[in-house]
Amino acid sequence: MSTLLHINSSPLYGRSVSRELTDAFVSEWKASHPDGTVTDRDLNSTSIPPITADWVGAVYTPEDARTPEQKELLSLSDTLLAELEQADEYVIGVPMHNFGIPSALKLWIDQIARVGRTFAYVDGAPKGLLVGKKATFIIATGGIYDAQTQMASFNFVEPYLRSLFGFLGVTDATFLTAGGTMALNYGTDRETFLAPHLKAVQTHAQAISGGQA
Ligand SMILES: Cc1cc2nc3c(=O)[nH]c(=O)nc-3n(C[C@H](O)[C@H](O)[C@H](O)COP(=O)(O)O)c2cc1C
């Protein structure tokens, strides 16, 4: 039985393009995994504090030497890590904010990028520990950042997520981007705008499912 971890990070809920597209992915995934489990993690309704010196100290204290306070400090991180470890696949909705990822997603990343759990150093070289996972990132951007365009170098979303998740061992990653969503603020019909992106998401979800149930 497969498990899909469904993560969203747009604060816009009903107006969000990335949320609508990850929902479409989940529907498609459920159709091809009737016995599968979907874990939802909404980062805009999860209270994630920034990491502190005490948190870092707890992470670098060997597990069997941690105090009850240190264990408590790491409990949210442990919960979020368990979700990542238990899932086989991830779909992650990402709005571009200020050319990068939204702060809610960064707070989550700071909790799950943990030495000994998601990465290690072996003979001085980094080794990702989240192996055998398949990730789909669905990004929505107000402008257009396609390769070869003048704005391409302003896109820190995909390069960052590709590097970070690759570092953690998630090398089987697909990035689908709905670019130019600002047109929706200037009268473009939402259904018409979304149609090719919904199609791309469905096609990708079907392709990676390969008919498995
Ligand atoms: C706080 C904020 C910052 C944004 N910064 C950018 C940006 O730097 N570049 C851009 O192209 N669009 C930017 N946008 C527009 C969003 O990328 C766009 O609305 C996109 O559809 C967001 O995904 P969502 O619809 O899933 O929320 C920003 C939007 C917000 C709310």
XYZ file of N, CA and C and ligand atoms in Angstrom:
670
model
N 0.836 -1.206 0.000
C 0.000 0.000 0.000
C 0.875 1.261 0.000
N 0.547 2.191 -0.889
C 1.379 3.394 -1.009
C 0.830 4.540 -0.165
N 1.726 5.436 0.168
C 1.321 6.649 0.897
C 1.826 7.881 0.163
N 0.921 8.831 0.004
C 1.259 10.114 -0.615
C 1.208 11.192 0.456
N 2.276 11.962 0.553
C 2.280 13.133 1.440
C 1.955 14.365 0.600
N 0.855 15.030 0.965
C 0.332 16.177 0.212
C 0.578 17.437 1.045
N 1.470 18.282 0.529
C 1.858 19.488 1.281
C 1.430 20.731 0.499
N 0.844 21.679 1.207
C 0.533 22.964 0.584
C 1.162 24.094 1.382
N 1.484 25.193 0.684
C 2.108 26.312 1.391
C 1.619 27.666 0.902
N 0.487 27.676 0.181
C -0.060 28.970 -0.238
C -1.044 29.488 0.792
N -0.890 30.759 1.194
C -1.840 31.340 2.154
C -3.180 31.695 1.506
N -3.287 31.546 0.181
C -4.476 32.068 -0.508
C -5.642 31.082 -0.596
N -5.465 29.867 -0.147
C -6.544 28.861 -0.100
C -7.397 28.868 -1.382
N -8.675 29.258 -1.302
C -9.601 29.129 -2.439
C -9.141 29.827 -3.714
N -8.295 30.833 -3.587
C -7.800 31.550 -4.785
C -6.478 30.982 -5.269
N -5.913 30.058 -4.513
C -4.558 29.579 -4.813
C -4.516 28.659 -6.023
N -3.602 28.942 -6.909
C -3.397 28.085 -8.083
C -2.661 26.807 -7.677
N -1.629 26.926 -6.856
C -0.855 25.725 -6.488
C -1.724 24.747 -5.700
N -2.619 25.269 -4.861
C -3.500 24.364 -4.095
C -4.458 23.627 -5.030
N -5.012 24.356 -6.007
C -5.957 23.677 -6.926
C -5.232 22.585 -7.715
N -3.992 22.857 -8.091
C -3.247 21.873 -8.889
C -2.783 20.680 -8.047
N -2.399 20.916 -6.785
C -2.032 19.738 -5.968
C -3.279 18.906 -5.674
N -4.437 19.569 -5.527
C -5.690 18.810 -5.326
C -5.952 17.907 -6.534
N -5.705 18.439 -7.722
C -5.929 17.637 -8.945
C -4.983 16.441 -8.959
N -3.739 16.661 -8.539
C -2.772 15.553 -8.470
C -3.281 14.479 -7.506
N -3.766 14.929 -6.343
C -4.230 13.976 -5.318
C -5.421 13.155 -5.849
N -6.353 13.821 -6.545
C -7.515 13.090 -7.098
C -7.049 12.004 -8.059
N -6.112 12.385 -8.909
C -5.591 11.422 -9.898
C -4.861 10.276 -9.192
N -4.079 10.625 -8.190
C -3.303 9.623 -7.445
C -4.237 8.643 -6.745
N -5.318 9.180 -6.150
C -6.278 8.310 -5.446
C -6.937 7.340 -6.429
N -7.211 7.838 -7.635
C -7.863 6.971 -8.626
C -6.967 5.795 -8.989
N -5.654 6.035 -9.030
C -4.768 4.931 -9.403
C -4.202 4.179 -8.187
N -4.519 4.648 -6.983
C -4.097 3.955 -5.748
C -5.308 3.836 -4.820
N -6.297 3.026 -5.226
C -7.531 2.966 -4.423
C -7.303 2.525 -2.976
N -6.229 1.800 -2.735
C -5.948 1.377 -1.352
C -4.891 2.253 -0.688
N -4.492 3.318 -1.377
C -3.417 4.169 -0.856
C -3.904 5.099 0.251
N -2.930 5.695 0.929
C -3.226 6.640 2.007
C -2.654 8.005 1.634
N -3.445 9.050 1.871
C -2.948 10.406 1.636
C -2.828 11.118 2.990
N -1.643 11.640 3.254
C -1.428 12.446 4.460
C -1.386 13.911 4.036
N -2.255 14.726 4.609
C -2.285 16.151 4.269
C -1.502 16.947 5.298
N -0.633 17.788 4.834
C 0.101 18.681 5.735
C -0.016 20.104 5.161
N -0.881 20.881 5.775
C -1.103 22.255 5.337
C -0.187 23.174 6.154
N 0.822 23.704 5.515
C 1.820 24.481 6.264
C 1.303 25.845 6.704
N 0.185 26.298 6.105
C -0.370 27.584 6.527
C -1.272 27.448 7.744
N -1.620 26.208 8.086
C -2.412 26.025 9.309
C -1.633 25.192 10.332
N -0.332 25.064 10.102
C 0.547 24.391 11.071
C 1.434 25.467 11.685
N 1.453 25.522 12.983
C 2.281 26.535 13.634
C 3.707 25.995 13.770
N 4.625 26.553 12.981
C 6.015 26.071 12.988
C 6.923 27.220 13.439
N 7.540 27.093 14.608
C 8.409 28.194 15.068
C 9.752 28.164 14.346
N 10.410 29.317 14.248
C 11.776 29.310 13.713
C 12.677 28.504 14.660
N 13.712 27.901 14.112
C 14.615 27.135 14.968
C 15.415 28.091 15.871
N 15.830 27.567 17.001
C 16.563 28.364 17.999
C 17.881 27.649 18.324
N 18.729 28.326 19.123
C 19.996 27.709 19.532
C 19.731 26.429 20.332
N 18.696 26.464 21.177
C 18.378 25.263 21.967
C 17.948 24.111 21.063
N 17.186 24.455 20.006
C 16.740 23.423 19.049
C 17.963 22.790 18.368
N 18.885 23.633 17.925
C 20.089 23.110 17.261
C 20.881 22.245 18.243
N 20.968 22.712 19.491
C 21.676 21.941 20.520
C 21.038 20.573 20.700
N 19.703 20.531 20.680
C 18.986 19.249 20.848
C 19.273 18.313 19.676
N 19.301 18.876 18.473
C 19.556 18.055 17.277
C 20.942 17.404 17.358
N 21.912 18.174 17.846
C 23.290 17.657 17.880
C 23.616 16.903 19.167
N 22.638 16.742 20.038
C 22.825 15.886 21.219
C 22.436 14.466 20.822
N 23.271 13.468 21.104
C 22.900 12.096 20.735
C 21.527 11.739 21.306
N 20.747 11.013 20.535
C 19.349 10.760 20.878
C 19.184 10.219 22.305
N 20.051 9.266 22.675
C 19.857 8.646 23.991
C 20.328 9.538 25.144
N 20.947 10.691 24.796
C 21.402 11.606 25.857
C 20.501 12.835 25.963
N 19.435 12.908 25.150
C 18.585 14.111 25.169
C 17.754 14.184 26.446
N 17.649 15.411 26.953
C 16.810 15.645 28.141
C 15.340 15.633 27.705
N 14.418 15.500 28.665
C 12.986 15.584 28.314
C 12.671 16.910 27.596
N 13.312 18.003 28.013
C 13.060 19.308 27.377
C 13.530 19.285 25.922
N 14.692 18.672 25.695
C 15.205 18.600 24.315
C 14.302 17.734 23.447
N 13.798 16.636 24.015
C 12.883 15.771 23.251
C 11.623 16.535 22.885
N 11.137 17.321 23.834
C 9.934 18.119 23.583
C 10.203 19.159 22.485
N 11.394 19.775 22.528
C 11.753 20.775 21.512
C 11.748 20.188 20.107
N 12.076 18.888 20.016
C 12.179 18.241 18.703
C 10.900 17.507 18.305
N 9.852 17.602 19.126
C 8.687 16.740 18.847
C 7.973 17.119 17.548
N 7.852 18.419 17.255
C 7.212 18.798 15.982
C 8.060 18.308 14.809
N 9.358 18.536 14.900
C 10.270 18.064 13.852
C 10.129 16.545 13.665
N 10.044 15.813 14.766
C 9.893 14.346 14.681
C 8.605 13.962 13.960
N 7.530 14.690 14.262
C 6.232 14.403 13.604
C 6.338 14.656 12.099
N 6.927 15.799 11.734
C 7.040 16.146 10.310
C 7.975 15.172 9.586
N 9.033 14.760 10.270
C 9.960 13.788 9.663
C 9.290 12.440 9.466
N 8.472 12.028 10.428
C 7.784 10.736 10.308
C 6.877 10.755 9.075
N 6.237 11.900 8.821
C 5.367 11.992 7.631
C 6.180 11.804 6.355
N 7.350 12.396 6.330
C 8.212 12.269 5.137
C 8.731 10.849 4.973
N 9.124 10.252 6.090
C 9.720 8.908 6.038
C 8.679 7.855 5.676
N 7.442 8.039 6.179
C 6.412 7.026 5.939
C 5.831 7.087 4.531
N 5.934 8.259 3.873
C 5.349 8.391 2.534
C 6.302 7.869 1.466
N 5.717 7.353 0.379
C 6.523 6.913 -0.775
C 6.640 8.041 -1.785
N 5.582 8.872 -1.806
C 5.535 9.952 -2.794
C 5.146 11.251 -2.107
N 5.606 12.334 -2.709
C 5.262 13.658 -2.186
C 4.680 14.511 -3.320
N 3.654 15.303 -2.999
C 3.264 16.379 -3.910
C 3.245 17.651 -3.075
N 3.977 18.637 -3.560
C 4.216 19.842 -2.753
C 3.827 21.083 -3.564
N 2.855 21.825 -3.065
C 2.416 23.045 -3.740
C 3.227 24.228 -3.236
N 3.753 25.003 -4.192
C 4.680 26.086 -3.827
C 4.344 27.376 -4.583
N 3.826 28.393 -3.889
C 3.687 29.698 -4.542
C 5.029 30.418 -4.528
N 5.354 31.134 -5.588
C 6.573 31.966 -5.529
C 6.266 33.219 -4.727
N 7.066 33.465 -3.720
C 6.972 34.714 -2.957
C 8.321 35.407 -2.996
N 8.348 36.605 -3.499
C 9.593 37.388 -3.551
C 10.738 36.583 -4.156
N 10.423 35.958 -5.273
C 11.362 35.187 -6.109
C 11.839 33.890 -5.455
N 11.331 33.601 -4.272
C 11.745 32.372 -3.592
C 10.538 31.602 -3.086
N 10.812 30.716 -2.138
C 9.719 29.920 -1.570
C 9.036 30.716 -0.452
N 7.781 30.406 -0.127
C 7.109 31.131 0.954
C 7.701 30.777 2.309
N 7.553 31.697 3.255
C 8.192 31.501 4.563
C 7.662 30.263 5.277
N 6.386 29.919 5.082
C 5.827 28.728 5.759
C 6.578 27.469 5.316
N 6.933 27.428 4.038
C 7.655 26.248 3.526
C 9.092 26.228 4.053
N 9.705 27.414 4.165
C 11.081 27.471 4.690
C 11.121 27.029 6.146
N 10.111 27.441 6.928
C 10.066 27.013 8.343
C 9.976 25.492 8.432
N 9.180 24.895 7.532
C 9.043 23.429 7.506
C 10.381 22.783 7.125
N 11.038 23.345 6.104
C 12.325 22.780 5.665
C 13.341 22.804 6.813
N 13.331 23.896 7.576
C 14.280 23.980 8.697
C 14.019 22.890 9.742
N 12.764 22.432 9.823
C 12.442 21.362 10.782
C 12.818 19.973 10.264
N 12.802 19.823 8.921
C 12.989 18.451 8.400
C 14.409 18.190 7.857
N 15.178 19.256 7.659
C 16.571 19.050 7.232
C 17.382 18.790 8.500
N 17.479 17.522 8.881
C 18.072 17.204 10.192
C 19.162 16.165 10.057
N 20.325 16.516 10.573
C 21.466 15.600 10.505
C 21.099 14.273 11.183
N 21.482 13.193 10.541
C 21.200 11.865 11.091
C 19.818 11.344 10.741
N 18.941 12.223 10.268
C 17.587 11.792 9.907
C 17.350 11.927 8.400
N 17.660 13.097 7.861
C 17.452 13.262 6.417
C 18.769 13.448 5.656
N 19.841 13.714 6.371
C 21.156 13.745 5.712
C 22.231 13.374 6.720
N 23.359 12.955 6.181
C 24.508 12.606 7.032
C 25.765 12.961 6.251
N 26.889 12.982 6.934
C 28.166 13.129 6.239
C 28.924 11.825 6.394
N 29.260 11.224 5.262
C 29.982 9.949 5.284
C 31.338 10.200 4.625
N 32.408 10.000 5.385
C 33.771 10.294 4.907
C 33.849 11.727 4.368
N 33.189 12.628 5.055
C 33.249 14.043 4.666
C 32.317 14.435 3.537
N 31.624 13.452 2.958
C 30.739 13.777 1.831
C 29.275 13.687 2.286
N 28.445 14.610 1.794
C 27.033 14.562 2.202
C 26.317 13.361 1.595
N 25.420 12.792 2.386
C 24.643 11.644 1.912
C 23.182 11.897 2.300
N 22.293 11.904 1.289
C 20.866 12.076 1.567
C 20.283 10.780 2.100
N 19.412 10.900 3.084
C 18.854 9.698 3.712
C 17.390 9.448 3.343
N 16.784 10.380 2.598
C 15.396 10.154 2.160
C 15.456 9.478 0.800
N 15.705 8.190 0.808
C 15.922 7.514 -0.479
C 14.660 6.770 -0.931
N 14.565 6.587 -2.256
C 13.448 5.829 -2.828
C 12.137 6.608 -2.854
N 12.202 7.919 -2.708
C 10.986 8.739 -2.728
C 10.816 9.384 -4.101
N 9.545 9.680 -4.416
C 9.236 10.335 -5.689
C 8.518 11.639 -5.348
N 9.048 12.761 -5.833
C 8.444 14.049 -5.470
C 7.951 14.804 -6.696
N 6.789 15.428 -6.545
C 6.265 16.334 -7.576
C 6.059 17.694 -6.924
N 6.744 18.695 -7.457
C 6.588 20.062 -6.969
C 5.709 20.817 -7.957
N 4.659 21.441 -7.429
C 3.774 22.218 -8.301
C 3.875 23.680 -7.870
N 4.483 24.457 -8.767
C 4.846 25.843 -8.446
C 3.908 26.794 -9.187
N 3.497 27.859 -8.525
C 2.712 28.907 -9.198
C 3.461 30.223 -9.058
N 3.599 30.920 -10.174
C 4.322 32.201 -10.148
C 3.488 33.274 -10.854
N 3.506 34.479 -10.292
C 2.758 35.572 -10.906
C 3.325 35.934 -12.270
N 4.663 36.022 -12.363
C 5.319 36.318 -13.631
C 5.732 35.038 -14.340
N 6.530 35.226 -15.396
C 6.990 34.065 -16.172
C 8.514 34.022 -16.115
N 9.033 32.848 -15.777
C 10.481 32.705 -15.536
C 11.075 31.587 -16.386
N 10.450 31.322 -17.525
C 10.929 30.225 -18.376
C 12.401 30.437 -18.740
N 13.100 29.308 -18.941
C 14.503 29.380 -19.373
C 14.556 30.238 -20.629
N 15.617 30.962 -20.789
C 15.847 31.853 -21.946
C 15.114 33.182 -21.822
N 14.237 33.346 -20.808
C 13.600 34.656 -20.671
C 14.497 35.531 -19.798
N 14.263 36.837 -19.893
C 15.080 37.799 -19.147
C 14.967 37.577 -17.636
N 13.814 37.062 -17.203
C 13.558 36.906 -15.766
C 14.004 35.551 -15.209
N 14.526 34.671 -16.053
C 14.827 33.296 -15.612
C 15.728 33.276 -14.377
N 16.710 34.183 -14.339
C 17.671 34.136 -13.233
C 17.064 34.622 -11.914
N 15.844 35.160 -11.971
C 15.178 35.593 -10.733
C 14.448 34.445 -10.045
N 14.374 33.304 -10.705
C 13.620 32.178 -10.141
C 14.520 31.374 -9.203
N 14.329 31.598 -7.913
C 15.106 30.850 -6.919
C 14.292 29.696 -6.332
N 13.095 29.488 -6.859
C 12.224 28.445 -6.302
C 12.700 27.063 -6.742
N 12.667 26.831 -8.053
C 13.020 25.488 -8.536
C 14.476 25.109 -8.257
N 15.453 26.014 -8.532
C 16.849 25.609 -8.250
C 17.070 25.285 -6.774
N 16.447 26.070 -5.903
C 16.631 25.835 -4.464
C 16.034 24.493 -4.058
N 14.777 24.255 -4.476
C 14.105 23.004 -4.063
C 14.810 21.789 -4.664
N 15.270 21.922 -5.903
C 15.974 20.797 -6.539
C 17.259 20.477 -5.757
N 18.008 21.516 -5.384
C 19.270 21.302 -4.654
C 19.001 20.754 -3.260
N 18.065 21.382 -2.573
C 17.791 20.991 -1.176
C 17.292 19.551 -1.095
N 16.280 19.229 -1.911
C 15.734 17.865 -1.830
C 16.739 16.846 -2.373
N 17.532 17.241 -3.358
C 18.587 16.344 -3.843
C 19.583 16.044 -2.726
N 19.930 17.075 -1.966
C 20.836 16.920 -0.814
C 20.255 15.942 0.207
N 18.923 15.953 0.340
C 18.265 15.063 1.306
C 18.029 13.665 0.726
N 18.381 13.471 -0.555
C 18.255 12.138 -1.158
C 17.103 11.998 -2.130
N 16.275 13.056 -2.234
C 15.110 12.967 -3.132
C 15.542 13.452 -4.519
N 16.045 12.531 -5.311
C 16.561 12.903 -6.629
C 15.533 12.665 -7.733
N 14.500 11.874 -7.431
C 13.433 11.642 -8.415
C 12.376 12.725 -8.216
N 12.642 13.895 -8.797
C 11.771 15.049 -8.561
C 11.315 15.652 -9.882
N 10.032 15.956 -9.958
C 9.467 16.606 -11.147
C 8.936 17.975 -10.728
N 9.216 18.959 -11.572
C 8.755 20.319 -11.293
C 7.766 20.735 -12.377
N 6.554 21.067 -11.960
C 5.538 21.567 -12.888
C 5.230 22.999 -12.468
N 5.308 23.915 -13.406
C 5.110 25.323 -13.049
C 3.952 25.946 -13.822
N 3.064 26.597 -13.075
C 2.019 27.414 -13.696
C 2.520 28.852 -13.613
N 3.070 29.338 -14.696
C 3.644 30.686 -14.717
C 2.640 31.704 -15.245
N 2.779 32.934 -14.754
C 1.937 34.024 -15.283
C 0.564 34.114 -14.652
N 0.446 33.683 -13.378
C -0.884 33.709 -12.734
C -1.388 35.136 -12.516
N -0.515 36.124 -12.648
C -0.985 37.514 -12.447
C -2.035 37.891 -13.495
N -2.065 37.151 -14.605
C -3.084 37.414 -15.632
C -4.491 37.234 -15.056
N -4.596 36.396 -14.017
C -5.914 36.169 -13.390
C -6.433 37.436 -12.718
N -5.503 38.318 -12.352
C -5.921 39.582 -11.721
C -6.361 40.605 -12.752
N -6.132 40.291 -14.022
C -6.445 41.261 -15.085
C -7.465 40.709 -16.066
N -8.353 39.868 -15.554
C -9.507 39.470 -16.364
C -9.395 38.136 -17.087
N -8.223 37.498 -17.059
C -8.133 36.186 -17.722
C -9.027 35.198 -16.996
N -9.757 34.414 -17.747
C -10.680 33.436 -17.173
C -9.890 32.323 -16.462
N -10.222 32.067 -15.208
C -9.462 31.105 -14.395
C -9.489 29.700 -15.002
N -10.688 29.297 -15.445
C -10.805 27.930 -15.997
C -9.925 27.773 -17.235
N -9.952 28.797 -18.084
C -9.158 28.754 -19.317
C -7.672 28.736 -18.972
N -7.297 29.571 -17.996
C -5.879 29.626 -17.592
C -5.422 28.286 -17.032
N -6.276 27.694 -16.183
C -5.857 26.475 -15.476
C -5.877 25.223 -16.349
N -6.698 25.223 -17.389
C -6.916 23.990 -18.174
C -5.615 23.287 -18.584
N -4.641 23.986 -19.211
C -3.419 23.258 -19.617
C -2.595 22.777 -18.427
N -2.650 23.508 -17.324
C -1.880 23.106 -16.135
C -2.522 21.895 -15.456
N -3.868 21.877 -15.432
C -4.557 20.701 -14.870
C -4.252 19.477 -15.722
N -4.218 19.684 -17.027
C -3.929 18.576 -17.949
C -2.508 18.052 -17.690
N -1.568 18.987 -17.549
C -0.168 18.586 -17.323
C -0.033 17.804 -16.018
N -0.744 18.254 -14.995
C -0.685 17.570 -13.696
C -1.279 16.168 -13.822
N -2.435 16.066 -14.480
C -3.083 14.752 -14.624
C -2.205 13.800 -15.437
N -1.645 14.310 -16.521
C -0.794 13.474 -17.377
C 0.411 12.970 -16.583
N 1.016 13.868 -15.829
C 2.189 13.481 -15.029
C 1.801 12.458 -13.955
N 0.684 12.724 -13.256
C 0.258 11.805 -12.183
C -0.010 10.419 -12.756
N -0.637 10.367 -13.923
C -0.913 9.058 -14.545
C 0.396 8.395 -14.960
N 1.309 9.181 -15.517
C 2.573 8.611 -16.015
C 3.391 8.007 -14.874
N 3.448 8.675 -13.730
C 4.291 8.134 -12.658
C 3.591 7.014 -11.905
N 2.258 6.932 -12.038
C 1.559 5.832 -11.365
C 1.761 4.532 -12.127
N 1.901 4.653 -13.442
C 2.172 3.462 -14.265
C 1.147 2.373 -14.047
N -0.099 2.766 -13.758
C -1.172 1.784 -13.640
C -1.166 0.994 -12.346
N -0.266 1.360 -11.397
C -0.231 0.576 -10.152
C -1.408 0.925 -9.245
N -1.831 -0.024 -8.432
C -2.956 0.222 -7.539
C -2.504 0.023 -6.109
C 3.657 37.842 -0.789
C 3.685 37.542 -2.270
C 4.880 37.661 -2.953
C 4.915 37.383 -4.322
N 6.101 37.483 -4.977
C 6.155 37.176 -6.299
C 7.380 37.233 -7.014
O 8.441 37.545 -6.479
N 7.368 36.935 -8.325
C 6.220 36.557 -8.973
O 6.274 36.260 -10.160
N 5.041 36.483 -8.327
C 4.994 36.773 -7.006
N 3.817 36.687 -6.330
C 2.637 36.184 -7.044
C 2.455 34.690 -6.781
O 3.585 33.954 -7.171
C 1.230 34.189 -7.545
O 0.094 34.852 -7.009
C 1.047 32.697 -7.472
O -0.150 32.362 -8.120
C 1.066 32.229 -6.041
O 0.664 30.855 -5.916
P -0.770 30.550 -5.284
O -1.775 31.032 -6.281
O -0.788 29.087 -5.139
O -0.844 31.272 -3.974
C 3.743 36.961 -4.982
C 2.544 36.840 -4.273
C 2.518 37.125 -2.925
C 1.216 36.954 -2.173
